[in-house]
Short mmCIF file of C-alpha atoms and ligand atoms in Angstrom, two decimals:
data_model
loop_
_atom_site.label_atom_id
_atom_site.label_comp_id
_atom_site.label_asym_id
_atom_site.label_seq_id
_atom_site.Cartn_x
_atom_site.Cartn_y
_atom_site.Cartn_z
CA UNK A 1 14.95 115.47 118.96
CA UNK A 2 14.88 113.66 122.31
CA UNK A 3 11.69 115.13 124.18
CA UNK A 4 12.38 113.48 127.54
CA UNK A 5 16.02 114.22 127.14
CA UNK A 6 15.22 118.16 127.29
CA UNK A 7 12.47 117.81 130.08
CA UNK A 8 15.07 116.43 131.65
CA UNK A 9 17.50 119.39 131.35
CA UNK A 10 14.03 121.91 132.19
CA UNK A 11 13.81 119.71 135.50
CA UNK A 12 17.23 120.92 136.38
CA UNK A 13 16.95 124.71 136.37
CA UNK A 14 17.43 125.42 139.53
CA UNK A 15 19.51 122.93 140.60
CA UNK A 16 21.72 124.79 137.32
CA UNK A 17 21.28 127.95 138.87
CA UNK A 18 22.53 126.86 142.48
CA UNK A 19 25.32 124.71 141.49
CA UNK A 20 26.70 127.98 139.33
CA UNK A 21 26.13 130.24 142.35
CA UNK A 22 28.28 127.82 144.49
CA UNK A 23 30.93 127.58 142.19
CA UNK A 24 31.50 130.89 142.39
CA UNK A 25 31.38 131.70 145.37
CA UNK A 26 34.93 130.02 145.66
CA UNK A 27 36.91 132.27 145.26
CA UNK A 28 39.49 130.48 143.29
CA UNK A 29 41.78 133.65 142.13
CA UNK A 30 44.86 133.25 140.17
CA UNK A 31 47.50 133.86 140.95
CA UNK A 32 48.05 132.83 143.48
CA UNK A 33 45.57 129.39 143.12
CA UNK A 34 43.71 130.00 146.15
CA UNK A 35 40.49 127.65 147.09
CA UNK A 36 41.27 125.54 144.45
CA UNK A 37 40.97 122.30 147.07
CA UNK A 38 37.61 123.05 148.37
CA UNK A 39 36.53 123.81 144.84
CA UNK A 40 37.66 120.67 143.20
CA UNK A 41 36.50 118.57 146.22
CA UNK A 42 32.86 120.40 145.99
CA UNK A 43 33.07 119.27 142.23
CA UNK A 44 34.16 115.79 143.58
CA UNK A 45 31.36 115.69 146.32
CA UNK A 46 28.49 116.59 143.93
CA UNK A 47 29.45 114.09 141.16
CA UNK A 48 30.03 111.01 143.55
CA UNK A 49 26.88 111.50 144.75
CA UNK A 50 25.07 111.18 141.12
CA UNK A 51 27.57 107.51 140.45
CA UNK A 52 30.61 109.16 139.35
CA UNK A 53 33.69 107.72 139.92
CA UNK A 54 35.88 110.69 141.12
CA UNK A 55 40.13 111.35 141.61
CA UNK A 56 41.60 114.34 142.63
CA UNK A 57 44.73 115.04 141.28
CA UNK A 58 47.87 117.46 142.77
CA UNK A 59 50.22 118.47 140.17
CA UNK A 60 52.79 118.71 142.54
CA UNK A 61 56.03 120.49 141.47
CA UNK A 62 54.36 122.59 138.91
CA UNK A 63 54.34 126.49 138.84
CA UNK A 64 53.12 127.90 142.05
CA UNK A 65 52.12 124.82 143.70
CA UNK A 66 52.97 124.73 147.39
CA UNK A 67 50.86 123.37 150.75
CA UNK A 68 49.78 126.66 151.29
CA UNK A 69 48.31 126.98 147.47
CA UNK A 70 48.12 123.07 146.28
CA UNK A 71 47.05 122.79 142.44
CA UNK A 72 44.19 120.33 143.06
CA UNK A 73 42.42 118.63 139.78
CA UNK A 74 39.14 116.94 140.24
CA UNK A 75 38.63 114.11 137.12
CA UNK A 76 35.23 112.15 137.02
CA UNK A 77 34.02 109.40 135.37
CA UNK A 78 30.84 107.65 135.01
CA UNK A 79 30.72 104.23 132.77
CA UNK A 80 27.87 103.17 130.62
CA UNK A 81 26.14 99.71 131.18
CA UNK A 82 28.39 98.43 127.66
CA UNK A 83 31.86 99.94 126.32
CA UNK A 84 31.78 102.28 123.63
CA UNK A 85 33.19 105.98 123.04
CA UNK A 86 34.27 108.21 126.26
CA UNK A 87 33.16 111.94 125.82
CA UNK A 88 35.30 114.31 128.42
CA UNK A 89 34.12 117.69 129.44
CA UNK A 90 36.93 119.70 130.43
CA UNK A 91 36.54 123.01 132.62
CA UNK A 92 38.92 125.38 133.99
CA UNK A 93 38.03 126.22 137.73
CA UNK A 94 40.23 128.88 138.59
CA UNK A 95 39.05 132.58 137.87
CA UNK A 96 41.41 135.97 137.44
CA UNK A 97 41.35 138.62 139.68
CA UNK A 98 38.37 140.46 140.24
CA UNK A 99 39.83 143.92 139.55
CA UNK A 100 37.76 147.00 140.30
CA UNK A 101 34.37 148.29 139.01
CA UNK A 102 31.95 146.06 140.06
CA UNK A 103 28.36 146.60 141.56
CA UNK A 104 27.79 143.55 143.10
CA UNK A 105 30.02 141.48 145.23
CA UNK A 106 32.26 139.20 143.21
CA UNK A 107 32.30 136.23 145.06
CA UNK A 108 28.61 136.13 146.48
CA UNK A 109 26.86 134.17 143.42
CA UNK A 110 24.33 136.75 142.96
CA UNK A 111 21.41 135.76 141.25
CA UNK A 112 19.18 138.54 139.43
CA UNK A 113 17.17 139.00 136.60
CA UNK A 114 17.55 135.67 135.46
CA UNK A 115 21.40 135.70 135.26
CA UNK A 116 24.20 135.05 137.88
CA UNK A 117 26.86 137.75 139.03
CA UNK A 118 30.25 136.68 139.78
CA UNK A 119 34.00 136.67 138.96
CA UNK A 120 34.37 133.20 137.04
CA UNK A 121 30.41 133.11 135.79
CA UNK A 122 30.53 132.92 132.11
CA UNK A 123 34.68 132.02 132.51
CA UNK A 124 33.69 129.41 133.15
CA UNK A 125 31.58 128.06 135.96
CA UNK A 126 28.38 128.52 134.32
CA UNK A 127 29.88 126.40 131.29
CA UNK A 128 30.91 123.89 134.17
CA UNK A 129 27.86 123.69 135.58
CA UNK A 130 25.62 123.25 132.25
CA UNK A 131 28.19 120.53 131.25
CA UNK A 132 27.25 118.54 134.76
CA UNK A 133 23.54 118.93 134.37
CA UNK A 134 24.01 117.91 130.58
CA UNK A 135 25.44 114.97 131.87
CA UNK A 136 23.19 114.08 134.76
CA UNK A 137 20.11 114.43 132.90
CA UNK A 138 21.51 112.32 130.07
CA UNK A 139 22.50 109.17 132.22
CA UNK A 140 18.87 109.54 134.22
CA UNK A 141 16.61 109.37 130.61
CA UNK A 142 19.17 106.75 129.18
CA UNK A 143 20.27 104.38 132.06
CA UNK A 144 21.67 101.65 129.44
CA UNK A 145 23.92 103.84 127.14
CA UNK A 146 26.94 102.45 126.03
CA UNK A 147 30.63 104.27 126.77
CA UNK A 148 31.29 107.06 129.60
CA UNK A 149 31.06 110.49 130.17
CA UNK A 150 33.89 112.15 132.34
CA UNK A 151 33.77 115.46 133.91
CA UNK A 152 36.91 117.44 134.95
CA UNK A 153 37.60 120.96 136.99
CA UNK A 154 41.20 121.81 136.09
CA UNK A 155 43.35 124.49 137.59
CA UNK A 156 45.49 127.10 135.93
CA UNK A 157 44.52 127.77 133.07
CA UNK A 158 44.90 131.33 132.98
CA UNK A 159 48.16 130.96 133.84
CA UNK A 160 49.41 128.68 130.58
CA UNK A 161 47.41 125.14 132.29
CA UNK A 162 50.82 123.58 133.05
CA UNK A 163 49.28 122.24 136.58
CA UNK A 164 46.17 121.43 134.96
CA UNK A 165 45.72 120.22 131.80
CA UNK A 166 48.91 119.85 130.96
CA UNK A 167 49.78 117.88 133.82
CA UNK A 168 46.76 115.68 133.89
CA UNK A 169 47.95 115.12 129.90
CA UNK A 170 51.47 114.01 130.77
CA UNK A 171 49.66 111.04 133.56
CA UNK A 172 47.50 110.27 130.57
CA UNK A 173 44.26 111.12 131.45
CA UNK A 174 43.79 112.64 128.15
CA UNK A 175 44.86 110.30 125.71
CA UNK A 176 43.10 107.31 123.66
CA UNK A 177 41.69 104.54 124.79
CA UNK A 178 40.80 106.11 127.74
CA UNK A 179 39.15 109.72 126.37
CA UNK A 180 37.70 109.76 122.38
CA UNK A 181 36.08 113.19 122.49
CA UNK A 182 37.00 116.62 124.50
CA UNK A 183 34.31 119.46 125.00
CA UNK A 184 35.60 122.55 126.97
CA UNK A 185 32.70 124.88 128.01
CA UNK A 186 34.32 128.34 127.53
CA UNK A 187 32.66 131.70 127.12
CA UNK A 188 32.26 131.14 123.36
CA UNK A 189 28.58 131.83 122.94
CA UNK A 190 25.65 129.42 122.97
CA UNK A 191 25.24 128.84 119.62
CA UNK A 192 29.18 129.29 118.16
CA UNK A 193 31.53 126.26 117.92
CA UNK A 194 34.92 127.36 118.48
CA UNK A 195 37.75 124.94 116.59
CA UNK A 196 40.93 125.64 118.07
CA UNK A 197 43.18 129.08 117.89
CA UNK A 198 45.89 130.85 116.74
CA UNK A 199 49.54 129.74 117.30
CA UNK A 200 51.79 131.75 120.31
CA UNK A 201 55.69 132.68 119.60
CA UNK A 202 56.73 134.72 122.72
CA UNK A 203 60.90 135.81 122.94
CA UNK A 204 62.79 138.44 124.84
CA UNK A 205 65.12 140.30 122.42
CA UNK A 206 67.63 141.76 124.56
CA UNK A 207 69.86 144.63 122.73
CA UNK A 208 73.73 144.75 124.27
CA UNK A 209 76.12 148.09 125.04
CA UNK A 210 78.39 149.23 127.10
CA UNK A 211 78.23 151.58 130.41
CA UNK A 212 79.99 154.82 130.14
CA UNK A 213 79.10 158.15 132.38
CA UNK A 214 75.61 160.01 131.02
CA UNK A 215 77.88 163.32 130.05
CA UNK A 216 80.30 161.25 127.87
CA UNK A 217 78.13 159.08 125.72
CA UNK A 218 80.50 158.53 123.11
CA UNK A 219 82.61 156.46 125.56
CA UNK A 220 80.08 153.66 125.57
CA UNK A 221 77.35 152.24 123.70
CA UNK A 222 73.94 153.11 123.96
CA UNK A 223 71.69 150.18 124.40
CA UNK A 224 68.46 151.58 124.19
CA UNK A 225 69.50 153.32 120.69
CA UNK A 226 70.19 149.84 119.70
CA UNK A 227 66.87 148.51 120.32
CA UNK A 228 65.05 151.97 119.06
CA UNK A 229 66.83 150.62 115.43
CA UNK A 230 65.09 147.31 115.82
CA UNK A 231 61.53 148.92 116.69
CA UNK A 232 62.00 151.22 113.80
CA UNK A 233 62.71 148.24 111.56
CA UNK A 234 59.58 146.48 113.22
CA UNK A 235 57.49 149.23 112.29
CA UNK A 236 58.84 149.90 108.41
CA UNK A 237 59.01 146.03 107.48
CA UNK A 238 57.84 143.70 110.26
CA UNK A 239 54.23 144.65 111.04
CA UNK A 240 53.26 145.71 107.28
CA UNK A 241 54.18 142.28 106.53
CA UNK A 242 52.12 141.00 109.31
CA UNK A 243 49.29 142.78 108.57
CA UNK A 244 49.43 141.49 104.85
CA UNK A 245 48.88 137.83 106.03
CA UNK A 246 44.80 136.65 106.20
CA UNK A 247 44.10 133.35 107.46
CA UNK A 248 40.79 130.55 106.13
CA UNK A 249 40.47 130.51 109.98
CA UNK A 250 37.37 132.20 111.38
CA UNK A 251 39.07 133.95 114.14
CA UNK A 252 36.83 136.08 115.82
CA UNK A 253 36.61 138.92 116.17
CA UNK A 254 37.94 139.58 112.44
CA UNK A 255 40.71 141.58 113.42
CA UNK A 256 42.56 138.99 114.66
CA UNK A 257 41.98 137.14 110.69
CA UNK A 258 46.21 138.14 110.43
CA UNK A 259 49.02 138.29 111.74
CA UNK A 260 49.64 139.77 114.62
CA UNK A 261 52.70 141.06 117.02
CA UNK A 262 52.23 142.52 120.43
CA UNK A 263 55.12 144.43 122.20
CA UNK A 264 54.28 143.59 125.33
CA UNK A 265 57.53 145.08 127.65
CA UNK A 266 60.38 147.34 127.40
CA UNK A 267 63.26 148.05 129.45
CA UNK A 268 66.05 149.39 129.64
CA UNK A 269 69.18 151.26 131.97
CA UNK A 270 68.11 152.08 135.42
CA UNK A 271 64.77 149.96 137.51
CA UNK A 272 62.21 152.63 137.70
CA UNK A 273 62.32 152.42 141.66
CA UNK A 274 65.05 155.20 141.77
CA UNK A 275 62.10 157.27 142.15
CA UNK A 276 61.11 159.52 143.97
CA UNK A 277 65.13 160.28 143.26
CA UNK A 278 66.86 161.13 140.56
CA UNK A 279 68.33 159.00 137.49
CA UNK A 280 71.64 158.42 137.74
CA UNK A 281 73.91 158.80 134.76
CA UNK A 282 74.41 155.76 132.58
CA UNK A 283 74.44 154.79 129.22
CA UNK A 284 72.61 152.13 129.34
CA UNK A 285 74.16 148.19 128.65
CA UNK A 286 71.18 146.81 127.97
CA UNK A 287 67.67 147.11 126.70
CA UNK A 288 65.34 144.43 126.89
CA UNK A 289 62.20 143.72 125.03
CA UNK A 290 59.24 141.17 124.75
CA UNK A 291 57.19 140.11 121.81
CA UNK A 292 54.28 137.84 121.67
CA UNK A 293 53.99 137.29 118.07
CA UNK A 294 50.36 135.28 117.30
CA UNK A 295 50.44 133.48 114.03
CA UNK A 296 48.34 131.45 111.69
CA UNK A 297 47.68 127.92 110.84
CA UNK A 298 49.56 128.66 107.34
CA UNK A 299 52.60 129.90 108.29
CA UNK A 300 55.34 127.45 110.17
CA UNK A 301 57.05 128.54 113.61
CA UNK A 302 60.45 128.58 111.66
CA UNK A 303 59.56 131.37 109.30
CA UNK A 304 57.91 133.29 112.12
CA UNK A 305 61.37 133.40 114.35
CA UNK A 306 63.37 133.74 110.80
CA UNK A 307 61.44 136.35 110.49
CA UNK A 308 62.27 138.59 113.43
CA UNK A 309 66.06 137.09 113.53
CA UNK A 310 66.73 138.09 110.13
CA UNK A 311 65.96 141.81 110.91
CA UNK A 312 68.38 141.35 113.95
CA UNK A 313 71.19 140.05 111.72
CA UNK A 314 70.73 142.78 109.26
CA UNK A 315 71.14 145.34 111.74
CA UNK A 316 74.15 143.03 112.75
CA UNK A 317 75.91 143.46 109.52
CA UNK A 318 74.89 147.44 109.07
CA UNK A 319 74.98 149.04 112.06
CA UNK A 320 77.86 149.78 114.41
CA UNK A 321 78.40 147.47 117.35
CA UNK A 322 74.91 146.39 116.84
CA UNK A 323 75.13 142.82 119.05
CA UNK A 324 71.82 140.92 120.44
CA UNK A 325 70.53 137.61 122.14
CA UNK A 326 66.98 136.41 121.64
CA UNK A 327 65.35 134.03 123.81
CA UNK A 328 62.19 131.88 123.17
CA UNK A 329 59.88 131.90 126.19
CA UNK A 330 56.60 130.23 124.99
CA UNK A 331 55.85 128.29 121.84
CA UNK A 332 52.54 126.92 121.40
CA UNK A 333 51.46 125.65 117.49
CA UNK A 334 48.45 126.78 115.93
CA UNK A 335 45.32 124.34 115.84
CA UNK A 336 41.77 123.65 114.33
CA UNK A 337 39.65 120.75 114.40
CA UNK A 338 37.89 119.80 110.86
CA UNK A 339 34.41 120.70 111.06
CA UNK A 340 33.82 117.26 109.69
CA UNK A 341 35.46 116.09 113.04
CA UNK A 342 32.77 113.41 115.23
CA UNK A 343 32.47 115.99 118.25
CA UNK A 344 31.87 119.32 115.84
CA UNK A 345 29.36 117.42 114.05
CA UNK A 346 27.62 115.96 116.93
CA UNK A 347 27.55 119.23 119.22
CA UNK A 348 26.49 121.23 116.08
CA UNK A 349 23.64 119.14 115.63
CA UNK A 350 22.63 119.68 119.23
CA UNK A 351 22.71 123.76 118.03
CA UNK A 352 20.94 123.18 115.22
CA UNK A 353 18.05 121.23 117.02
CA UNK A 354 17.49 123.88 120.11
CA UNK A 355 18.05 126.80 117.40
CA UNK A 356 17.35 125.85 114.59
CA UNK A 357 20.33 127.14 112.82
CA UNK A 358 23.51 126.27 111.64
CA UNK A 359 26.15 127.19 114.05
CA UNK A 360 28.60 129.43 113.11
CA UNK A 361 32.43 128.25 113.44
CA UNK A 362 34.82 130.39 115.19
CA UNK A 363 38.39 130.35 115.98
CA UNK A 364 39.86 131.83 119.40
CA UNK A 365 42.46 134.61 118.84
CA UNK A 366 44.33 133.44 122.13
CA UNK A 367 45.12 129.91 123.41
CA UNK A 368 43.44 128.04 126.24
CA UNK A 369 43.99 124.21 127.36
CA UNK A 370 43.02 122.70 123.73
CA UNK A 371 46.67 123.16 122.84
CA UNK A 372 47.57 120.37 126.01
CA UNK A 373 45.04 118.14 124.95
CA UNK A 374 46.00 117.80 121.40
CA UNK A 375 50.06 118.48 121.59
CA UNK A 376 50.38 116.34 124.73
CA UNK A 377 47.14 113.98 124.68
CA UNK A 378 47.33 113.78 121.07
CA UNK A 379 43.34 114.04 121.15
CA UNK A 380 42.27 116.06 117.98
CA UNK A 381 38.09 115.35 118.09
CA UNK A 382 38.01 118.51 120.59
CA UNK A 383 36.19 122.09 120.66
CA UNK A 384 35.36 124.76 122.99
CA UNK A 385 31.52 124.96 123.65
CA UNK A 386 29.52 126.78 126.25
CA UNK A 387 26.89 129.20 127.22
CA UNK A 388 28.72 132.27 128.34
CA UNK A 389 29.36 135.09 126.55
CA UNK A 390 32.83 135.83 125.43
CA UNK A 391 33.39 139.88 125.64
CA UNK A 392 32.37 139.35 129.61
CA UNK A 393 34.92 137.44 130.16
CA UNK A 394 37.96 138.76 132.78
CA UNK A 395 34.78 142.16 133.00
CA UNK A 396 33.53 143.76 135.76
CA UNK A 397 30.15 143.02 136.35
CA UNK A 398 30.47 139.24 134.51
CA UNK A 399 27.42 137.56 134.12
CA UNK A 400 26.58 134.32 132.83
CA UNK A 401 22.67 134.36 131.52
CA UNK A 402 20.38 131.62 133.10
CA UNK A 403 18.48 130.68 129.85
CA UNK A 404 21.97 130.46 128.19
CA UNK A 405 23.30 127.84 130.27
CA UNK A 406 19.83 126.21 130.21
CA UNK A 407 19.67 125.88 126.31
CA UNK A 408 23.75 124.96 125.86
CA UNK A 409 23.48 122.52 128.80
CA UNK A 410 20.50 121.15 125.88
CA UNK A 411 22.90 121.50 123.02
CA UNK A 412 25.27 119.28 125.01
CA UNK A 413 23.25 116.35 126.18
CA UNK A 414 22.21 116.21 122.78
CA UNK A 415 26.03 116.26 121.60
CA UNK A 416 26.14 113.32 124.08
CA UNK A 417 23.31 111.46 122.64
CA UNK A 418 24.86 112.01 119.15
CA UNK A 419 28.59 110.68 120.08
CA UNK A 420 27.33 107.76 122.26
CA UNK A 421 24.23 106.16 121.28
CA UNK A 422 24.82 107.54 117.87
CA UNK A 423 21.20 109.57 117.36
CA UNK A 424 19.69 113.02 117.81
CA UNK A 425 15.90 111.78 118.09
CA UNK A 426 16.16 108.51 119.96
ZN1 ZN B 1 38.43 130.47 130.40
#
């Protein structure tokens, strides 16, 4: 492996350490979107100043964009002396709420015991900030290499990516010739590649009835009765059948290796702000429930829905005045990169020479902006990749660890090396 290539990274420590700290101390919550500007243009500022070209990008018209909370992208570039391959890192600046429990302040970019404290540290401004020094030492020791690295901080990703990634997808700035190979530093753990994730069905099932007064039942038609026949038919035949379906993806943790269905509302009859009065008597005229069904790489979005509808129909056909709607809210297709893929290969090579093991291959239970870059950008040479650690994510108390970001920021530039000059050792 490339000695002066990993001095390089050592020289960069602290510089590592106070670039993380000032990332977070942004405090780019979301929802709402708030700091994302100053973020993005701090990204921006920093990058021009080591040769980057830099854009920032307002995905006007998207989901909570306004003047007040602008969805400002940040996309920078930085071309080799000769064309060749372009190798994107992709992070996610905005953070979720903070939420209670912590010790330290959130937003103050503590740094102790060789980690740093902060809402958005290992999710993922530490992975940000290893992916910039990868790339700064890189260009320093090799001056002449051929292609282009581009850095971007993208916005909303928590909330489905629609004025990030997505957005920056549709305008093209993920898509070939421009962008070969896509590395997005999530919380995944140093020395884990993760390959893509697990496909998304989300639908409201809404159950219909009819209002009648609460003492005379009979007149009307309960809805909530209705839908208490589709959970029980969930429960006998649905999720058994979920549970017998195991995936060849390595989903961590294991639990998520099947199907899965979450119920994630319920409602029905009267808003629960009658309180602190009293219900008022109705038969209820209709219930309303969400699912967010997560499914595998071998099964087809088809027989997922066909499987929930045909439980509705059958209730259709047996039980009296049974009547529904169902309405898709979210589709998003399952996805994993071969592990023969260029950037899997090349950033697993980087593992293997700072730990001299083979990395192991994981699979995200949940989605994250992957699913843009290959379903819009039609980019498939793309993994998740970074230093923090993935059950501090969204915590109290998140961390990212100093020596982490220090080796992965290694395990990158040498990913670079690999995919654009083509050698680990050179
Ligand atoms: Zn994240």
């Amino acid at each position: 492996m490339n000695e002066r290539l990993l001095r390089a990274v050592d020289a960069r420590v602290d510089d590592l350490v106070t670039l993380t700290a000032e990332l977070i101390r942004f405090p780019t919550i979301n929802p709402p979107g708030e700091a994302y500007r100053p973020c993005a243009e701090y990204i921006g500022a920093r990058l021009k100043k080591h040769g980057f070209e830099t854009e920032f990008i307002r995905a006007e018209g998207t989901p909570g964009d306004t003047d007040r909370y602008p969805r400002v992208n940040v996309v920078a570039r930085f071309d080799g002396r000769s064309p060749g391959a372009c190798v994107h890192f992709n992070s996610h600046i905005d953070v979720v709420e903070a939420g209670e429990g912590w010790s330290v302040d959130p937003f103050a970019g503590l740094v102790k015991d060789g980690k740093v404290y902060g809402r958005g540290a290992c999710d993922m401004k530490g992975g940000l900030a290893s992916s910039i020094i990868a790339a700064e030492a890189f260009k320093e020791v090799f001056p002449d290499f051929p292609g282009a690295i581009e850095i971007s901080g993208t916005v909303d990703e928590e909330s489905g990516g629609f004025g990030g990634v997505a957005h920056l997808a549709k305008l093209g700035y993920f898509s070939k010739p421009k962008v070969d190979h896509v590395i997005i530093p999530e919380p995944l753990n140093k020395d884990r590649i993760c390959l893509g994730h697990r496909g998304v069905w989300w639908a409201e099932i809404e159950t219909k009835g009819e209002i009648a007064h609460g003492s005379m039942p009979f007149l009307g038609d309960n809805a909530v009765r209705h839908m208490g026949a589709v959970l029980q038919a969930f429960e006998d035949e649905l999720f058994p059948a979920l549970d017998r379906k195991v995936t060849r993806m390595p989903v961590v943790p294991e639990g998520a290796r099947r199907s899965t269905m979450n119920i994630n509302s319920i409602h029905g009859g009267q808003t629960e702000d009658f309180r602190p009065g009293l219900p008022s008597p109705n038969v209820p005229d209709s219930c309303r429930l969400t699912i967010d069904r997560r499914f595998l790489l071998e099964e087809n979005l088809a027989t997922v829905k066909s499987e929930v509808t045909a439980i509705l129909e059958r209730l259709k056909r047996e039980r009296k005045k049974f009547d529904y709607e169902i309405r898709d809210i979210m589709e998003v297709l399952p996805l994993m990169t071969e592990r023969d893929a260029p950037v899997v290969k090349a950033v697993a090579q980087g593992i293997m020479a700072i730990f001299d093991r083979e990395p192991d291959y994981v699979i995200s239970p949940g989605t994250y902006d992957q699913k843009h870059i290959a379903r819009i950008g039609h980019i498939y040479d793309c993994i998740a990749y970074g230093p923090g650690i993935l059950d501090l994510a969204h915590r109290p108390d998140e961390w990212v660890g100093i020596a982490d970001m220090v080796e992965s920021a290694k395990v990158m530039a040498i990913g670079l090396n690999v995919l654009l000059r083509g050698t680990v050792a050179g």
